[in-house]
XYZ file of C-alpha atoms in Angstrom:
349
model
C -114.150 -175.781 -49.216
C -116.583 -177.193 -51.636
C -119.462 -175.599 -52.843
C -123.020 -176.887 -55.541
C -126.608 -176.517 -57.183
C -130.946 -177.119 -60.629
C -133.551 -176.173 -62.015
C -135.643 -178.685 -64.394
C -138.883 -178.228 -66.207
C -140.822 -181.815 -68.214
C -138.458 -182.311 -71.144
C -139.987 -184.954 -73.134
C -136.514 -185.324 -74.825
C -134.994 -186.178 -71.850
C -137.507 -188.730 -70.606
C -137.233 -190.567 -73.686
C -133.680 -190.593 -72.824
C -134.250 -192.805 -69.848
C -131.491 -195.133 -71.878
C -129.222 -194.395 -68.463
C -131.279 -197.355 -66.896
C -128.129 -198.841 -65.083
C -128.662 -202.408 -63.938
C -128.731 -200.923 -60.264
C -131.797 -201.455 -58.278
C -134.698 -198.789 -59.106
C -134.592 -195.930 -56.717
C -137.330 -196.352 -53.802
C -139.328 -193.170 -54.936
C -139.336 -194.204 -58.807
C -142.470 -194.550 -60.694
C -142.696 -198.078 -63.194
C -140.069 -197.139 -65.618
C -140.829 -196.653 -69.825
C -140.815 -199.688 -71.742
C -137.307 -197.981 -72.958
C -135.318 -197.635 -69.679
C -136.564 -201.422 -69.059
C -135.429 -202.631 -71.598
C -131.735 -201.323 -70.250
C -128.566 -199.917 -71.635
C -125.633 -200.910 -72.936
C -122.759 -198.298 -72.104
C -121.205 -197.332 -74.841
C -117.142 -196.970 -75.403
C -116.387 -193.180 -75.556
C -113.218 -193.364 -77.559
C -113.006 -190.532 -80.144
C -114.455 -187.251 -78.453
C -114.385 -184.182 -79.684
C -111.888 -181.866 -77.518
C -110.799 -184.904 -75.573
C -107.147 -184.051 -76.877
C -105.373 -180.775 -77.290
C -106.961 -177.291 -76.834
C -110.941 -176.483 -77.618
C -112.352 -178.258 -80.259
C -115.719 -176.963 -81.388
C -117.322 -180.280 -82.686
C -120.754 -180.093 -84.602
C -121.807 -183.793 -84.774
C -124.648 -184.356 -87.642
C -126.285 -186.768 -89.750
C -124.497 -189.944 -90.378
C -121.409 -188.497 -87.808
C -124.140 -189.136 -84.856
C -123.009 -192.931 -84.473
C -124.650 -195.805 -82.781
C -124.545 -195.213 -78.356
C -126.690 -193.753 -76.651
C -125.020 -190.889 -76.029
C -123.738 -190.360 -80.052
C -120.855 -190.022 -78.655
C -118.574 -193.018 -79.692
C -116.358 -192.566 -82.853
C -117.605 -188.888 -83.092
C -116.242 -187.150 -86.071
C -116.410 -183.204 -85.613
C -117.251 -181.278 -87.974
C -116.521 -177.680 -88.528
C -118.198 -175.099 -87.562
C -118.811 -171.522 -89.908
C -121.176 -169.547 -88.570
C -119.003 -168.053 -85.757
C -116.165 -169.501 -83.338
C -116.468 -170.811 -79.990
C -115.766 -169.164 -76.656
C -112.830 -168.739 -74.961
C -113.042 -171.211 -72.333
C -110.057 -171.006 -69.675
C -110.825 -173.505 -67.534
C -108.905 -176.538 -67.574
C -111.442 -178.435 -69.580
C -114.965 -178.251 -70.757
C -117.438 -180.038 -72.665
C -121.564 -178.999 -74.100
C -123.569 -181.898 -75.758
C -127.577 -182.012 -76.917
C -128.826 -184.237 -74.117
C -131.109 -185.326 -76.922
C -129.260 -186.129 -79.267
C -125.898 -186.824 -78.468
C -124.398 -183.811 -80.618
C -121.405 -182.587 -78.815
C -121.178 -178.783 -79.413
C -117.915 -178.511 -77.858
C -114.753 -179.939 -75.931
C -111.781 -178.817 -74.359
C -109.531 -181.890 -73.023
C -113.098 -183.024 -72.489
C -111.528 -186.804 -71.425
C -108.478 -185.202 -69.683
C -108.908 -186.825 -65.923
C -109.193 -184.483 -63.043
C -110.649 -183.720 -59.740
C -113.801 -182.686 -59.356
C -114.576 -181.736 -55.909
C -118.406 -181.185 -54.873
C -119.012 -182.478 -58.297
C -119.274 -186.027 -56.570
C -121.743 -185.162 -54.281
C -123.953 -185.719 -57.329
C -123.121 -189.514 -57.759
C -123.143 -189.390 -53.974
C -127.185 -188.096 -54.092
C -127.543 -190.739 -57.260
C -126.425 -194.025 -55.059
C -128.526 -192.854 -51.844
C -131.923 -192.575 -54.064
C -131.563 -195.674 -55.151
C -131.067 -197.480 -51.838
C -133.102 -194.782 -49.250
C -136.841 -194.145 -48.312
C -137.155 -190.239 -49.206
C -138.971 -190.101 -45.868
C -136.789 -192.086 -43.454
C -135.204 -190.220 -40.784
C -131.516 -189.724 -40.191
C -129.877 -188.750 -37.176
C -127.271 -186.761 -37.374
C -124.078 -187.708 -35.318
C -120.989 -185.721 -33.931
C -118.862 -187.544 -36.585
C -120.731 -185.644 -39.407
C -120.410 -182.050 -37.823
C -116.949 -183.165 -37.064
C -116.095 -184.060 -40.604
C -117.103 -180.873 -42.357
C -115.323 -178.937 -39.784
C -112.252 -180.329 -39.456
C -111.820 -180.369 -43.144
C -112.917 -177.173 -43.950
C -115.675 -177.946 -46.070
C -118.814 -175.882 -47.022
C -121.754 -177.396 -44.595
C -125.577 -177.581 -44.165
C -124.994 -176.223 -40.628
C -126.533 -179.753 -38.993
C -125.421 -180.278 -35.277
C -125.323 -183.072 -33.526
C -128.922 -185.014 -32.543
C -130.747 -183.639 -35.307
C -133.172 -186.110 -37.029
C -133.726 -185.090 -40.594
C -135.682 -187.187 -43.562
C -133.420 -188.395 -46.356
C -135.030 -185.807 -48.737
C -134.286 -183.006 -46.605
C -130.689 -183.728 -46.241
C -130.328 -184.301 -50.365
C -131.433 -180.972 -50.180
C -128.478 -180.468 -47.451
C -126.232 -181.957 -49.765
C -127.027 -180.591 -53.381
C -127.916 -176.732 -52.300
C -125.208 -176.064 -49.833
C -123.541 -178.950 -50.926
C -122.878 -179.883 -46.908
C -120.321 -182.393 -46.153
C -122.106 -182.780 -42.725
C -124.888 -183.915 -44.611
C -123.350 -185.968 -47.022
C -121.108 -188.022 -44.449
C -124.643 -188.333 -42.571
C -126.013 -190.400 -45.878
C -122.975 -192.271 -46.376
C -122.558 -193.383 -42.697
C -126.079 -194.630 -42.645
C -126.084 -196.402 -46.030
C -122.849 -197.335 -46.943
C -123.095 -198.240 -44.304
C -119.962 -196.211 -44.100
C -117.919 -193.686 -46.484
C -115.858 -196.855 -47.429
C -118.530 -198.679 -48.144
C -120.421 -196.162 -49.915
C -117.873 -195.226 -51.756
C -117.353 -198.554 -53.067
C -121.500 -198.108 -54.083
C -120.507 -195.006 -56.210
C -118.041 -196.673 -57.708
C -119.958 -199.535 -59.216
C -122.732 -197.101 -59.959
C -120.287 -195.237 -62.320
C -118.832 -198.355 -63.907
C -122.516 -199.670 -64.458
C -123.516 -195.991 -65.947
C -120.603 -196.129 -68.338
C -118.481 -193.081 -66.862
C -115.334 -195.511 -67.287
C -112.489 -192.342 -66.909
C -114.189 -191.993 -63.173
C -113.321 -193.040 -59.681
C -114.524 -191.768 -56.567
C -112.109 -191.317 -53.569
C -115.149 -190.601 -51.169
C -118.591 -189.326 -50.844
C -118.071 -185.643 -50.629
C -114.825 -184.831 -53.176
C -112.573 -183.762 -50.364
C -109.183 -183.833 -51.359
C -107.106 -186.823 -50.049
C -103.884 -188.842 -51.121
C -104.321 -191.115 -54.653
C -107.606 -189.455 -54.291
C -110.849 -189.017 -57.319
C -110.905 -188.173 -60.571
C -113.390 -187.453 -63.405
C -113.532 -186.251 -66.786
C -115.782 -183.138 -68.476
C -117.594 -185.732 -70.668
C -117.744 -187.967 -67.627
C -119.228 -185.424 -65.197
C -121.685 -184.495 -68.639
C -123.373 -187.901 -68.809
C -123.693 -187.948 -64.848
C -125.645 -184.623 -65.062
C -127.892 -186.168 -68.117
C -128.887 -189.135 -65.063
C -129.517 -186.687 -62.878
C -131.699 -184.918 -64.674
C -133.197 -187.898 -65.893
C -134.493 -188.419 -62.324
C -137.672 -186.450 -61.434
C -136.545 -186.000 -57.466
C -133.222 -185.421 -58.225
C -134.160 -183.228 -60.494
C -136.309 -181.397 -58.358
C -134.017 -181.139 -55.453
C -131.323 -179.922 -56.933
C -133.347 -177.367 -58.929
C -134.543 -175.260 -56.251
C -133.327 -172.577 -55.442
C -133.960 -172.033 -51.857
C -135.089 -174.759 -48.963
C -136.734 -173.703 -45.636
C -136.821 -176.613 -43.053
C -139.105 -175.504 -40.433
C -138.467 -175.995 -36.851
C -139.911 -178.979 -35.224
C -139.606 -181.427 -32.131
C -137.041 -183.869 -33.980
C -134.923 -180.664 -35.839
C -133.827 -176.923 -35.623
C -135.125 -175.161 -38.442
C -132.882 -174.819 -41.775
C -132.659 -172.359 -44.650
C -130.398 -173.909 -47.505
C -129.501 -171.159 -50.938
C -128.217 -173.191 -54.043
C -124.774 -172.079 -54.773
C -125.053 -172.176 -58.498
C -125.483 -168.398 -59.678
C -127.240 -169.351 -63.248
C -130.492 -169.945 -61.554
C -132.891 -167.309 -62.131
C -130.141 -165.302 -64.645
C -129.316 -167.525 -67.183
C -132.238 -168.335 -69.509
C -133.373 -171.821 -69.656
C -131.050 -172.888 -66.522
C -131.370 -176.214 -65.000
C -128.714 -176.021 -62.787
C -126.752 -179.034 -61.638
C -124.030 -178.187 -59.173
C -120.720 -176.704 -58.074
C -117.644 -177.353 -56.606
C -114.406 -176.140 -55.341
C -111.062 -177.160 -53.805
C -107.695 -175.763 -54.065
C -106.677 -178.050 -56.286
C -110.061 -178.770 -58.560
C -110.371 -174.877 -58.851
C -113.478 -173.786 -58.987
C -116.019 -176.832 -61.229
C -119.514 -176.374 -62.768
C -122.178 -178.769 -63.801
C -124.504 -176.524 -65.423
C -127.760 -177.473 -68.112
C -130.302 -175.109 -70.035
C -133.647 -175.825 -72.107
C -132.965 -173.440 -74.721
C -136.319 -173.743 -77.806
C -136.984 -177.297 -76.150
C -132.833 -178.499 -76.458
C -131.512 -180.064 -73.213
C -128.023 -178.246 -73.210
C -125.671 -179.697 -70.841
C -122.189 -179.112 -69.873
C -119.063 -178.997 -67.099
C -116.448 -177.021 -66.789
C -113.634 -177.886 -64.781
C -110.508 -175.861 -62.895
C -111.657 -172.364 -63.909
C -109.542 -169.378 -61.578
C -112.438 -168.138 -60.086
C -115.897 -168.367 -59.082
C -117.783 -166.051 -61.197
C -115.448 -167.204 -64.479
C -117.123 -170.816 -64.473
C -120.501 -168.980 -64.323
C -119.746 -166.888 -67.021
C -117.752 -170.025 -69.090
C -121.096 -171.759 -68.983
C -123.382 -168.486 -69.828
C -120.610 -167.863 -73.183
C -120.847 -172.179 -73.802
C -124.793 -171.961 -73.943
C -125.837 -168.622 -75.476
C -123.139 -170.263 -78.220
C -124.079 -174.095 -78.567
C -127.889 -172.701 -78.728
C -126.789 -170.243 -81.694
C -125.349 -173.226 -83.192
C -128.392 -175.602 -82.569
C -130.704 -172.916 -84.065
C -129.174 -173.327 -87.759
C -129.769 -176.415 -90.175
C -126.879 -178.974 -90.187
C -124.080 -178.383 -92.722
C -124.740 -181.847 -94.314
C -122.211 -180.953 -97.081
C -119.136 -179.440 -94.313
C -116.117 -181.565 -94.890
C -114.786 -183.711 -92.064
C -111.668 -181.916 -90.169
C -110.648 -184.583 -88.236
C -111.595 -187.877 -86.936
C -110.537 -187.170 -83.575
């Protein structure tokens, strides 16, 4: 089963960060973009990442060790950190980074490739804005209940006949994360999970997230199937933030589709447990299989910083939640002091 979830208020930081323009075609509900996201974006090479090797790496990235990329993350140099250490994470991997400015607070085998389960469905929500009228209506087939049954997958509870509007089945896909209504999407604008899948694909080689491939639109386990990184999965959730209907969708924290002539009615929860605890949270979304363990795509405005970060193939549910509560209460401690322009460099990693 697969599970996901945001919550986003204006970050002025972030908009200026529209840098992920992608060479894609603009999504169908976007506004004219800032002179900087039209002017495009080079993806950077991420070669050198803090934590991308060996255990967790606390990296504190400042001054002249913020390189050229968008992202600052390219050639990173970490620095060390004095104040206090970093959490325990025991998830599989991890990564935190300043959405504003690149710093990467930490990494654990943060470019170590893994599955990522419902974590896709947030690529898969990416492609279909880009393509789909937020108001055209889908109608839901037998093939889509079918799917999320017979795999055992978490679902938006859609039957058969339903017509729904695009937006209310991102809603489907990025609350409940519902493989019902995720096949729906990709059957109707792939046209085709092939097809569609081949879409997400190019979408992450044009956005630079060059340790990812997507297997299909959902993040169901199958043979020679997807993979992702932490620091790949990162920069995704900085895009969809970026977006202001993404960004809204996956944010809430509840959904009520009222009953009507084309539709029954439909009451979606967000999965993600730091909404409405966790100060600041934003959200993003989960995911679980059996053999991605339980994944988190989590952000936070703590003071005005854009903190976000993934943690992937945690034991448990409730241990992701609580990796990313222990990641952000700590990068924002760290955030909240003056950089150590004088630390000496502990590795060039």
């Amino acid at each position: 089963m697969q599970i996901g979830g945001i919550r986003l208020g204006a970050c002025a930081a972030l908009a200026a960060l529209a840098v992920f323009g992608t060479g894609l075609s603009a999504p169908a509900h976007a506004h004219p973009a800032p002179a900087a996201a039209r002017a495009g974006w080079t993806a950077p090479t991420v070669t050198g990442v803090p934590g991308t090797a060996g255990s967790a790496v606390p990296a504190r990235l400042t001054g002249a060790d913020r390189l050229t990329g968008a992202d600052g993350l390219a050639g990173a140099v970490a620095r060390p950190v004095a104040d206090r250490a970093a959490p325990a994470i025991t998830g599989k991997a991890a990564y935190l980074f300043d959405a504003a400015t690149g710093t990467a607070y930490f990494g654990k085998q943060a470019g170590r490739r893994l599955p990522v389960a419902s974590l896709t469905k947030v690529m898969t929500a990416y492609v279909v804005l880009r393509q789909a009228s937020l108001d055209a209506v889908v109608r839901i087939d037998a093939s889509d209940v079918r799917h999320a049954r017979a795999n055992d997958a978490t679902s938006a509870g859609l039957r058969a006949g339903e017509r729904l509007t695009v937006r209310d089945l991102l809603y489907g896909v990025m609350l409940p994360s519902g493989a019902d209504a995720s096949h729906a999407l990709a059957r109707v604008y792939g046209p085709g999970a092939a097809r569609f899948t081949a879409r997400m694909n190019a979408a992450a080689r044009a956005l630079g997230l060059s340790l990812t491939r997507y297997a299909n639109p959902d993040g169901l386990p199958e043979p020679g199937g997807g993979y992702s990184t932490a620091i790949d999965q990162a920069k995704l959730a900085r895009v969809a933030l970026n977006d202001p209907v993404l960004r809204t969708i996956a944010s809430t924290r509840r959904h009520v589709v009222r009953a009507s002539k084309l539709h029954r009615a439909h009451t979606w929860t967000n999965s993600n447990k730091l909404l409405g605890k966790t100060p600041g949270a934003l959200g993003v979304k989960t995911g679980y299989t059996r053999a991605a363990g339980y994944c988190l795509s989590f952000a936070a405005d703590r003071d005005g910083r854009l903190l976000i970060g993934v943690v992937l193939g945690e034991s448990s549910s409730d241990r992701r939640f609580r990796s990313a509560d222990r990641l952000l209460d700590w990068a924002a401690g760290q955030a909240a002091e003056p950089p150590d322009l004088g630390a000496g460099v502990v590795r060039n990693l």
